[in-house]
Amino acid sequence: MTEIWSAAPDSRRLEVAKLRDTGRADERDRTLMKLALGQARRAIGSTSPNPVVGAVVARGWDVLAAGHHKRAGGPHAERAALEGLEGIDLSGATLYVNLEPCCHYGATPPCTDVIIERKVGRVVASISDPNPLVSGKGFRTLAESGVSVEVGLLAAEATRLNEAYLTRVARGRPFVAVKVAGTWDGRIADSSGRSKWITGLKARRYAHYLRAHFDAVLVGSRTVLLDDPQLDVRLVKGRSPAKIVLDPGLESLRAGSKLLVPGGGRTVFVCGPGGAGARTELALALGVELWEVPSDGAEGLDLGMFLKRAAGEGFSSILVEGGAATVTSFMKARVVDKICLFAAPKLMGSGLSWMGDAALGGLEKGPSIKEIAVRKIGPDVLMSGYLDWTGSR
Ligand SMILES: NC(=O)c1ccc[n+]([C@@H]2O[C@H](COP(=O)([O-])OP(=O)(O)OC[C@H]3O[C@@H](n4cnc5c(N)ncnc54)[C@H](OP(=O)(O)O)[C@@H]3O)[C@@H](O)[C@H]2O)c1
């Protein structure tokens, strides 16, 4: 489905025609939009809280320029692509972009301004931006200035690409994925709490690659106490995410913890109301942020409130890495969007299962898993998929 935005020439009224197949979304448009999506992918993990956006300027099959948004505060993709095309007639050119161009002043001026100034003839965008400051206004502004605007090309791919940003803006919380490394019988630690290493080196490398795509990695206090994890990206190239520990009593906040290596990046300990108390000084000395979050009765911390705070702090995505109690609490709160399950070809027969009773409602009401991907990584298998909570809330 392609939406054509146009300003009726006789009046300033806008019309949005929903057309099944205009013949415009042809192979060339698809190919060039794929190029724009590829540009955007180059910055995954680096732009938060901003979306990942790529842009391509082409005349016919002739690609004149391409660019992407590299980091929050830096030039947007449209400006990056149009830079250097000064003096070139772009009236017959198309700008392909995976997200609606912005039309407001933020850290940078509106992208619609530069598109209009350079007299770009046509803009093809994949999806609109749910940010209330944009949300269709970018398309309207362009159409009112005579730019031909088409929306909807490769929308599914573009939505997945920006799942983190779109979740935060539309739902007011970060995109949440759970990552588990377990055996075929679903155990993530043996009876004595040991979990190193269940999966092989290739899978662990892949897990670091995953981490580099998230704004934060989160674990529970017992994992910190038992495993003393670093939670950084060191097995592959990439930026380390922030680290978050759910620890109502701040028991795992200790000097010398591997989490707290100097220069190790932003580290947050989440505790209950009034929990910071006597440990505030220690946290300050260790360079750790303390977030007090209301409790949710017997369920522990109110994860809804925690996620709201995290979104407000600019986190668009969180990778929950365990252990079992932590994963269970996120599942119980129905705030998990995706599961990445590494299964090692081993059976423990006893030990800790990756999820306890999350009161999901059994076979009939439990969430189903969609868009499943399976890949073999060394001897291990990674199964990933999106949770469909419809009917189980
Ligand atoms: N193979 C893997 O993928 C993997 C990954 C991680 C960990 N592990 C293993 O898992 C084991 C630890 O798992 P675990 O289930 O025992 O503990 P855990 O999930 O690491 O930590 C549980 C603790 O975290 C805090 N917490 C978690 N969610 C909370 C919430 N919603 N509200 C309030 N507090 C919350 C609580 O701290 P308080 O008790 O202070 O209230 C809770 O007792 C270890 O053996 C570790 O090696 C395996």
Tab-separated table of C-alpha atoms and ligand atoms in Angstrom:
chain	number	residue	atom	x	y	z
A	1	MET	CA	0.000	0.000	0.000
A	2	THR	CA	1.420	3.336	-1.040
A	3	GLU	CA	0.093	6.637	0.195
A	4	ILE	CA	0.413	9.587	-2.121
A	5	TRP	CA	0.422	12.936	-0.383
A	6	SER	CA	-0.375	15.846	-2.623
A	7	ALA	CA	-1.514	19.409	-2.231
A	8	ALA	CA	-4.530	20.110	-4.433
A	9	PRO	CA	-3.336	22.913	-6.769
A	10	ASP	CA	-6.569	24.926	-6.603
A	11	SER	CA	-6.716	25.028	-2.826
A	12	ARG	CA	-4.258	24.484	0.009
A	13	ARG	CA	-6.257	21.444	1.128
A	14	LEU	CA	-4.289	18.233	1.363
A	15	GLU	CA	-5.458	14.959	-0.046
A	16	VAL	CA	-4.115	11.562	0.861
A	17	ALA	CA	-4.958	8.946	-1.713
A	18	LYS	CA	-4.468	5.339	-0.640
A	19	LEU	CA	-3.592	3.370	-3.713
A	20	ARG	CA	-3.092	-0.364	-3.923
A	21	ASP	CA	-0.435	-0.343	-6.603
A	22	THR	CA	0.398	2.864	-8.349
A	23	GLY	CA	3.044	1.336	-10.532
A	24	ARG	CA	5.365	3.888	-8.944
A	25	ALA	CA	6.654	1.528	-6.314
A	26	ASP	CA	8.521	-0.264	-9.027
A	27	GLU	CA	11.730	-2.226	-8.909
A	28	ARG	CA	13.828	0.916	-9.136
A	29	ASP	CA	12.125	2.525	-6.160
A	30	ARG	CA	12.431	-0.692	-4.160
A	31	THR	CA	16.111	-1.054	-4.983
A	32	LEU	CA	16.888	2.538	-4.084
A	33	MET	CA	14.874	2.338	-0.866
A	34	LYS	CA	16.828	-0.807	0.026
A	35	LEU	CA	19.961	1.282	-0.430
A	36	ALA	CA	18.545	3.896	1.946
A	37	LEU	CA	17.704	1.172	4.485
A	38	GLY	CA	21.254	-0.138	4.130
A	39	GLN	CA	22.557	3.345	4.863
A	40	ALA	CA	20.380	3.502	7.979
A	41	ARG	CA	21.616	0.088	9.173
A	42	ARG	CA	25.149	1.422	9.332
A	43	ALA	CA	24.236	3.421	12.423
A	44	ILE	CA	22.213	0.864	14.408
A	45	GLY	CA	23.142	1.217	18.059
A	46	SER	CA	24.693	4.687	17.642
A	47	THR	CA	21.811	7.116	17.195
A	48	SER	CA	19.667	6.660	20.289
A	49	PRO	CA	17.456	8.324	21.369
A	50	ASN	CA	17.099	9.225	17.701
A	51	PRO	CA	15.951	6.766	15.029
A	52	VAL	CA	18.258	5.177	12.471
A	53	VAL	CA	17.708	6.890	9.143
A	54	GLY	CA	19.332	6.576	5.753
A	55	ALA	CA	18.702	8.598	2.602
A	56	VAL	CA	19.536	8.234	-1.062
A	57	VAL	CA	19.162	10.915	-3.741
A	58	ALA	CA	18.778	9.532	-7.254
A	59	ARG	CA	17.794	10.681	-10.722
A	60	GLY	CA	16.350	7.598	-12.347
A	61	TRP	CA	18.866	4.844	-11.637
A	62	ASP	CA	21.600	7.405	-11.161
A	63	VAL	CA	22.505	7.621	-7.479
A	64	LEU	CA	23.659	11.186	-6.879
A	65	ALA	CA	24.336	10.882	-3.153
A	66	ALA	CA	23.632	8.861	-0.041
A	67	GLY	CA	23.962	9.532	3.651
A	68	HIS	CA	22.816	8.504	7.085
A	69	HIS	CA	22.242	9.956	10.527
A	70	LYS	CA	25.311	8.979	12.535
A	71	ARG	CA	24.514	10.121	16.055
A	72	ALA	CA	22.022	12.192	18.039
A	73	GLY	CA	22.872	15.862	17.587
A	74	GLY	CA	24.551	15.242	14.224
A	75	PRO	CA	23.092	16.030	10.784
A	76	HIS	CA	20.020	14.026	9.791
A	77	ALA	CA	20.215	11.594	6.881
A	78	GLU	CA	18.473	13.929	4.427
A	79	ARG	CA	20.974	16.739	5.079
A	80	ALA	CA	23.884	14.301	4.980
A	81	ALA	CA	22.714	13.051	1.574
A	82	LEU	CA	21.968	16.500	0.134
A	83	GLU	CA	25.236	17.987	1.320
A	84	GLY	CA	27.495	18.414	-1.662
A	85	LEU	CA	24.656	18.567	-4.178
A	86	GLU	CA	24.471	22.369	-4.046
A	87	GLY	CA	23.918	23.896	-7.470
A	88	ILE	CA	22.603	20.643	-8.982
A	89	ASP	CA	19.083	20.684	-10.411
A	90	LEU	CA	17.168	18.195	-8.266
A	91	SER	CA	13.719	18.873	-9.670
A	92	GLY	CA	13.802	15.534	-11.494
A	93	ALA	CA	15.405	13.698	-8.586
A	94	THR	CA	13.898	11.517	-5.865
A	95	LEU	CA	14.980	11.413	-2.249
A	96	TYR	CA	14.457	7.970	-0.701
A	97	VAL	CA	14.304	7.892	3.082
A	98	ASN	CA	13.133	5.223	5.529
A	99	LEU	CA	11.399	7.653	7.928
A	100	GLU	CA	9.324	10.801	7.528
A	101	PRO	CA	11.551	13.893	7.275
A	102	CYS	CA	11.362	16.083	10.379
A	103	CYS	CA	9.756	19.518	10.185
A	104	HIS	CA	10.754	20.982	13.556
A	105	TYR	CA	13.808	22.526	15.136
A	106	GLY	CA	15.659	20.146	17.424
A	107	ALA	CA	19.429	19.886	17.666
A	108	THR	CA	19.368	20.536	13.906
A	109	PRO	CA	17.019	22.543	11.625
A	110	PRO	CA	14.055	20.845	9.883
A	111	CYS	CA	14.926	18.415	7.086
A	112	THR	CA	11.839	19.558	5.187
A	113	ASP	CA	13.554	22.991	4.828
A	114	VAL	CA	16.577	21.619	3.034
A	115	ILE	CA	14.469	19.354	0.785
A	116	ILE	CA	12.322	22.338	-0.226
A	117	GLU	CA	15.305	24.726	-0.572
A	118	ARG	CA	17.092	22.293	-2.874
A	119	LYS	CA	13.869	21.854	-4.871
A	120	VAL	CA	13.892	18.056	-4.696
A	121	GLY	CA	11.053	16.932	-6.989
A	122	ARG	CA	9.941	13.786	-5.217
A	123	VAL	CA	10.283	12.163	-1.812
A	124	VAL	CA	9.632	8.466	-1.236
A	125	ALA	CA	9.463	7.494	2.442
A	126	SER	CA	8.805	4.131	4.095
A	127	ILE	CA	6.932	5.159	7.237
A	128	SER	CA	5.724	8.206	9.087
A	129	ASP	CA	7.349	9.327	12.331
A	130	PRO	CA	5.035	8.899	15.364
A	131	ASN	CA	6.855	11.702	17.188
A	132	PRO	CA	3.991	14.178	17.794
A	133	LEU	CA	6.247	16.999	16.548
A	134	VAL	CA	6.357	15.291	13.141
A	135	SER	CA	3.597	12.680	12.704
A	136	GLY	CA	2.437	13.516	9.156
A	137	LYS	CA	3.386	17.199	9.381
A	138	GLY	CA	6.671	16.522	7.599
A	139	PHE	CA	4.838	15.017	4.625
A	140	ARG	CA	2.252	17.806	4.642
A	141	THR	CA	4.916	20.509	4.676
A	142	LEU	CA	6.637	18.944	1.680
A	143	ALA	CA	3.423	18.384	-0.257
A	144	GLU	CA	2.286	21.959	0.399
A	145	SER	CA	5.521	23.154	-1.178
A	146	GLY	CA	4.889	21.134	-4.301
A	147	VAL	CA	7.106	18.127	-3.541
A	148	SER	CA	5.552	14.858	-4.690
A	149	VAL	CA	5.460	12.580	-1.632
A	150	GLU	CA	4.871	8.832	-1.513
A	151	VAL	CA	4.773	6.839	1.704
A	152	GLY	CA	4.739	3.111	2.439
A	153	LEU	CA	7.511	1.558	0.388
A	154	LEU	CA	9.200	-1.292	2.328
A	155	ALA	CA	7.256	-0.184	5.399
A	156	ALA	CA	7.576	-3.551	7.184
A	157	GLU	CA	11.379	-3.553	6.889
A	158	ALA	CA	11.555	0.088	7.942
A	159	THR	CA	9.336	-0.576	10.965
A	160	ARG	CA	11.539	-3.471	12.126
A	161	LEU	CA	14.670	-1.427	11.560
A	162	ASN	CA	13.405	1.272	13.913
A	163	GLU	CA	11.555	-1.029	16.310
A	164	ALA	CA	13.404	0.472	19.277
A	165	TYR	CA	12.684	4.119	18.435
A	166	LEU	CA	9.094	3.407	17.394
A	167	THR	CA	8.388	1.453	20.603
A	168	ARG	CA	9.744	4.239	22.784
A	169	VAL	CA	7.898	7.022	20.983
A	170	ALA	CA	4.610	5.202	20.447
A	171	ARG	CA	4.456	3.227	23.720
A	172	GLY	CA	6.495	5.350	26.102
A	173	ARG	CA	8.853	2.513	26.998
A	174	PRO	CA	11.981	0.964	25.485
A	175	PHE	CA	11.858	-2.051	23.174
A	176	VAL	CA	12.634	-5.057	25.424
A	177	ALA	CA	14.363	-8.226	24.247
A	178	VAL	CA	15.276	-11.202	26.426
A	179	LYS	CA	18.487	-13.060	25.660
A	180	VAL	CA	19.002	-16.518	27.090
A	181	ALA	CA	21.873	-18.982	26.741
A	182	GLY	CA	20.571	-22.380	27.762
A	183	THR	CA	20.729	-26.095	27.125
A	184	TRP	CA	18.236	-27.990	25.003
A	185	ASP	CA	16.321	-28.704	28.217
A	186	GLY	CA	16.151	-24.988	28.936
A	187	ARG	CA	18.643	-24.737	31.818
A	188	ILE	CA	20.726	-21.599	32.199
A	189	ALA	CA	22.777	-22.653	35.232
A	190	ASP	CA	23.547	-25.901	37.046
A	191	SER	CA	22.344	-26.651	40.550
A	192	SER	CA	25.283	-24.800	42.064
A	193	GLY	CA	24.575	-21.665	39.975
A	194	ARG	CA	27.382	-22.135	37.431
A	195	SER	CA	26.640	-20.996	33.881
A	196	LYS	CA	30.079	-20.490	32.324
A	197	TRP	CA	30.054	-21.483	29.594
A	198	ILE	CA	26.935	-23.124	28.290
A	199	THR	CA	27.221	-21.931	24.690
A	200	GLY	CA	30.324	-21.925	22.490
A	201	LEU	CA	32.590	-19.018	21.604
A	202	LYS	CA	30.841	-18.247	18.303
A	203	ALA	CA	27.479	-17.902	20.045
A	204	ARG	CA	29.030	-15.750	22.755
A	205	ARG	CA	30.564	-13.536	20.070
A	206	TYR	CA	27.158	-13.223	18.463
A	207	ALA	CA	25.699	-12.302	21.856
A	208	HIS	CA	28.216	-9.450	22.086
A	209	TYR	CA	27.233	-8.334	18.591
A	210	LEU	CA	23.611	-8.300	19.831
A	211	ARG	CA	24.600	-6.233	22.876
A	212	ALA	CA	26.199	-3.622	20.649
A	213	HIS	CA	22.783	-3.011	19.060
A	214	PHE	CA	21.043	-2.201	22.351
A	215	ASP	CA	21.095	0.940	24.448
A	216	ALA	CA	21.331	-1.030	27.687
A	217	VAL	CA	21.900	-4.551	29.004
A	218	LEU	CA	19.997	-5.515	32.154
A	219	VAL	CA	20.520	-8.276	34.741
A	220	GLY	CA	19.232	-9.162	38.195
A	221	SER	CA	21.264	-8.800	41.386
A	222	ARG	CA	21.909	-12.530	41.814
A	223	THR	CA	23.572	-12.745	38.423
A	224	VAL	CA	25.917	-9.956	39.468
A	225	LEU	CA	26.678	-11.683	42.775
A	226	LEU	CA	27.178	-15.154	41.271
A	227	ASP	CA	28.746	-14.399	37.881
A	228	ASP	CA	30.391	-11.001	38.353
A	229	PRO	CA	29.732	-10.221	34.652
A	230	GLN	CA	31.317	-7.360	32.698
A	231	LEU	CA	28.288	-6.929	30.406
A	232	ASP	CA	30.342	-5.076	27.824
A	233	VAL	CA	31.151	-5.674	24.170
A	234	ARG	CA	34.630	-7.153	23.909
A	235	LEU	CA	34.411	-10.266	21.721
A	236	VAL	CA	33.483	-8.208	18.655
A	237	LYS	CA	33.982	-4.604	17.597
A	238	GLY	CA	31.188	-2.326	18.760
A	239	ARG	CA	30.094	0.122	21.356
A	240	SER	CA	29.248	-1.183	24.826
A	241	PRO	CA	25.714	-0.430	25.996
A	242	ALA	CA	24.818	1.008	29.378
A	243	LYS	CA	24.469	-1.530	32.198
A	244	ILE	CA	21.414	-1.805	34.425
A	245	VAL	CA	21.037	-3.996	37.509
A	246	LEU	CA	17.697	-4.634	39.220
A	247	ASP	CA	18.644	-4.769	42.873
A	248	PRO	CA	15.999	-3.631	45.391
A	249	GLY	CA	18.386	-3.892	48.355
A	250	LEU	CA	21.548	-2.821	46.464
A	251	GLU	CA	23.297	-5.946	47.760
A	252	SER	CA	25.282	-6.424	44.581
A	253	LEU	CA	26.614	-2.862	44.505
A	254	ARG	CA	30.234	-3.462	45.456
A	255	ALA	CA	33.585	-1.885	44.742
A	256	GLY	CA	35.695	-4.216	42.622
A	257	SER	CA	32.714	-5.586	40.726
A	258	LYS	CA	33.703	-6.190	37.078
A	259	LEU	CA	30.671	-4.169	35.997
A	260	LEU	CA	32.298	-1.085	37.412
A	261	VAL	CA	35.626	-0.991	35.598
A	262	PRO	CA	36.779	2.622	35.146
A	263	GLY	CA	35.538	4.061	31.848
A	264	GLY	CA	33.036	1.207	31.628
A	265	GLY	CA	30.206	3.544	30.650
A	266	ARG	CA	26.887	4.415	32.202
A	267	THR	CA	25.850	2.020	34.989
A	268	VAL	CA	22.487	2.170	36.724
A	269	PHE	CA	21.339	0.283	39.810
A	270	VAL	CA	17.578	0.183	40.237
A	271	CYS	CA	16.284	-0.074	43.786
A	272	GLY	CA	13.028	0.278	45.682
A	273	PRO	CA	11.595	3.471	47.226
A	274	GLY	CA	14.012	4.832	49.835
A	275	GLY	CA	16.415	2.031	48.900
A	276	ALA	CA	19.310	4.305	48.023
A	277	GLY	CA	19.691	5.567	51.632
A	278	ALA	CA	23.032	4.679	53.127
A	279	ARG	CA	24.396	3.361	49.831
A	280	THR	CA	24.104	6.676	48.009
A	281	GLU	CA	27.659	7.675	48.896
A	282	LEU	CA	29.086	4.381	47.731
A	283	ALA	CA	27.162	4.680	44.458
A	284	LEU	CA	28.505	8.208	43.971
A	285	ALA	CA	32.035	7.061	44.668
A	286	LEU	CA	31.669	4.216	42.182
A	287	GLY	CA	30.130	6.455	39.512
A	288	VAL	CA	26.868	4.524	39.572
A	289	GLU	CA	23.425	6.066	39.047
A	290	LEU	CA	20.747	4.990	41.498
A	291	TRP	CA	17.147	4.976	40.338
A	292	GLU	CA	14.453	4.540	42.946
A	293	VAL	CA	11.401	2.896	41.447
A	294	PRO	CA	8.088	2.197	43.215
A	295	SER	CA	7.425	-1.399	44.123
A	296	ASP	CA	4.626	-3.406	42.634
A	297	GLY	CA	3.559	-5.244	45.803
A	298	ALA	CA	4.602	-8.873	45.775
A	299	GLU	CA	5.869	-8.596	42.200
A	300	GLY	CA	8.966	-6.637	43.204
A	301	LEU	CA	9.800	-3.392	41.428
A	302	ASP	CA	7.154	-1.831	39.224
A	303	LEU	CA	8.661	-2.654	35.833
A	304	GLY	CA	6.206	-0.366	34.038
A	305	MET	CA	7.504	2.582	36.049
A	306	PHE	CA	11.092	1.470	35.580
A	307	LEU	CA	10.654	1.276	31.797
A	308	LYS	CA	8.949	4.679	31.721
A	309	ARG	CA	11.925	6.161	33.555
A	310	ALA	CA	14.326	4.378	31.188
A	311	ALA	CA	12.486	5.814	28.160
A	312	GLY	CA	12.617	9.275	29.744
A	313	GLU	CA	16.377	8.853	30.167
A	314	GLY	CA	16.676	8.207	26.423
A	315	PHE	CA	16.929	4.412	26.413
A	316	SER	CA	15.099	3.067	23.378
A	317	SER	CA	16.102	-0.580	23.775
A	318	ILE	CA	17.022	-2.904	26.630
A	319	LEU	CA	18.462	-6.405	26.380
A	320	VAL	CA	17.452	-8.438	29.444
A	321	GLU	CA	20.148	-11.051	29.975
A	322	GLY	CA	18.781	-12.810	33.040
A	323	GLY	CA	18.837	-14.627	35.280
A	324	ALA	CA	15.632	-16.581	35.568
A	325	ALA	CA	13.910	-14.480	38.244
A	326	THR	CA	14.540	-11.317	36.247
A	327	VAL	CA	13.329	-12.762	32.946
A	328	THR	CA	10.280	-14.183	34.710
A	329	SER	CA	9.378	-10.780	36.156
A	330	PHE	CA	9.573	-9.118	32.722
A	331	MET	CA	7.454	-11.868	31.191
A	332	LYS	CA	4.954	-11.607	34.031
A	333	ALA	CA	4.676	-7.869	33.428
A	334	ARG	CA	4.076	-8.578	29.680
A	335	VAL	CA	6.730	-6.132	28.626
A	336	VAL	CA	8.895	-8.420	26.482
A	337	ASP	CA	8.868	-7.779	22.730
A	338	LYS	CA	11.414	-10.301	21.524
A	339	ILE	CA	13.201	-13.432	22.684
A	340	CYS	CA	16.661	-14.532	21.524
A	341	LEU	CA	17.232	-18.057	22.756
A	342	PHE	CA	20.650	-19.632	22.267
A	343	ALA	CA	20.308	-23.402	22.690
A	344	ALA	CA	23.498	-25.360	23.329
A	345	PRO	CA	23.429	-29.047	22.355
A	346	LYS	CA	23.614	-30.218	25.964
A	347	LEU	CA	21.188	-31.529	28.565
A	348	MET	CA	21.577	-30.776	32.262
A	349	GLY	CA	18.559	-32.597	33.594
A	350	SER	CA	18.589	-30.359	36.662
A	351	GLY	CA	19.472	-26.743	37.426
A	352	LEU	CA	17.800	-23.422	36.767
A	353	SER	CA	15.231	-23.083	33.946
A	354	TRP	CA	15.355	-19.785	32.074
A	355	MET	CA	11.796	-18.883	33.032
A	356	GLY	CA	9.755	-19.683	36.124
A	357	ASP	CA	5.999	-19.345	36.497
A	358	ALA	CA	5.236	-16.099	34.713
A	359	ALA	CA	1.481	-16.678	34.884
A	360	LEU	CA	1.202	-16.530	31.122
A	361	GLY	CA	-2.142	-18.310	30.987
A	362	GLY	CA	-1.115	-21.714	29.643
A	363	LEU	CA	-1.409	-23.065	26.133
A	364	GLU	CA	-4.561	-21.151	25.276
A	365	LYS	CA	-3.739	-17.715	26.604
A	366	GLY	CA	0.050	-17.617	26.538
A	367	PRO	CA	1.729	-15.388	23.970
A	368	SER	CA	2.678	-16.839	20.627
A	369	ILE	CA	5.953	-16.174	18.865
A	370	LYS	CA	5.996	-14.635	15.394
A	371	GLU	CA	8.589	-13.785	12.740
A	372	ILE	CA	10.723	-16.684	13.885
A	373	ALA	CA	14.329	-16.873	12.752
A	374	VAL	CA	16.571	-19.863	13.352
A	375	ARG	CA	20.290	-19.966	12.708
A	376	LYS	CA	23.056	-22.315	13.624
A	377	ILE	CA	26.038	-20.612	15.213
A	378	GLY	CA	28.853	-23.097	15.687
A	379	PRO	CA	27.339	-26.051	17.567
A	380	ASP	CA	24.578	-23.851	19.040
A	381	VAL	CA	21.242	-22.769	17.625
A	382	LEU	CA	19.828	-19.254	17.954
A	383	MET	CA	16.059	-19.054	17.847
A	384	SER	CA	14.582	-15.601	17.853
A	385	GLY	CA	11.080	-14.274	17.483
A	386	TYR	CA	8.649	-11.537	18.418
A	387	LEU	CA	6.074	-12.074	21.139
A	388	ASP	CA	2.456	-11.616	20.217
A	389	TRP	CA	0.630	-10.800	23.452
A	390	THR	CA	-2.745	-10.429	21.779
A	391	GLY	CA	-5.288	-12.216	23.913
A	392	SER	CA	-2.965	-12.820	26.846
A	393	ARG	CA	-2.965	-9.473	28.601
B	1	LIG	N1	22.858	-18.775	30.868
B	1	LIG	C1	22.349	-17.573	30.892
B	1	LIG	O1	21.865	-17.034	29.893
B	1	LIG	C2	22.345	-16.824	32.187
B	1	LIG	C3	22.227	-15.418	32.161
B	1	LIG	C4	22.184	-14.752	33.365
B	1	LIG	C5	22.262	-15.464	34.554
B	1	LIG	N2	22.399	-16.803	34.530
B	1	LIG	C6	22.451	-17.553	35.786
B	1	LIG	O2	21.234	-17.316	36.467
B	1	LIG	C7	21.480	-17.407	37.867
B	1	LIG	C8	20.868	-16.197	38.530
B	1	LIG	O3	19.488	-16.151	38.216
B	1	LIG	P1	18.417	-15.938	39.360
B	1	LIG	O4	17.095	-16.238	38.794
B	1	LIG	O5	18.840	-16.735	40.538
B	1	LIG	O6	18.611	-14.437	39.751
B	1	LIG	P2	18.623	-13.068	38.894
B	1	LIG	O7	17.471	-13.042	37.995
B	1	LIG	O8	19.976	-12.860	38.335
B	1	LIG	O9	18.456	-12.023	40.053
B	1	LIG	C9	17.295	-12.068	40.810
B	1	LIG	C10	17.266	-10.893	41.733
B	1	LIG	O10	17.268	-9.676	40.990
B	1	LIG	C11	16.340	-8.782	41.565
B	1	LIG	N3	15.211	-8.628	40.655
B	1	LIG	C12	15.053	-9.182	39.431
B	1	LIG	N4	13.873	-8.785	38.899
B	1	LIG	C13	13.281	-7.998	39.803
B	1	LIG	C14	12.066	-7.270	39.840
B	1	LIG	N5	11.194	-7.287	38.833
B	1	LIG	N6	11.773	-6.572	40.949
B	1	LIG	C15	12.642	-6.535	41.965
B	1	LIG	N7	13.804	-7.177	41.984
B	1	LIG	C16	14.125	-7.896	40.910
B	1	LIG	C17	15.901	-9.403	42.880
B	1	LIG	O11	16.862	-8.992	43.826
B	1	LIG	P3	16.620	-9.114	45.420
B	1	LIG	O12	16.744	-10.544	45.736
B	1	LIG	O13	17.710	-8.281	45.988
B	1	LIG	O14	15.255	-8.602	45.704
B	1	LIG	C18	16.008	-10.866	42.569
B	1	LIG	O15	16.130	-11.699	43.693
B	1	LIG	C19	22.966	-17.517	38.035
B	1	LIG	O16	23.305	-18.834	38.327
B	1	LIG	C20	23.529	-17.109	36.706
B	1	LIG	O17	24.751	-17.790	36.439
B	1	LIG	C21	22.444	-17.496	33.379
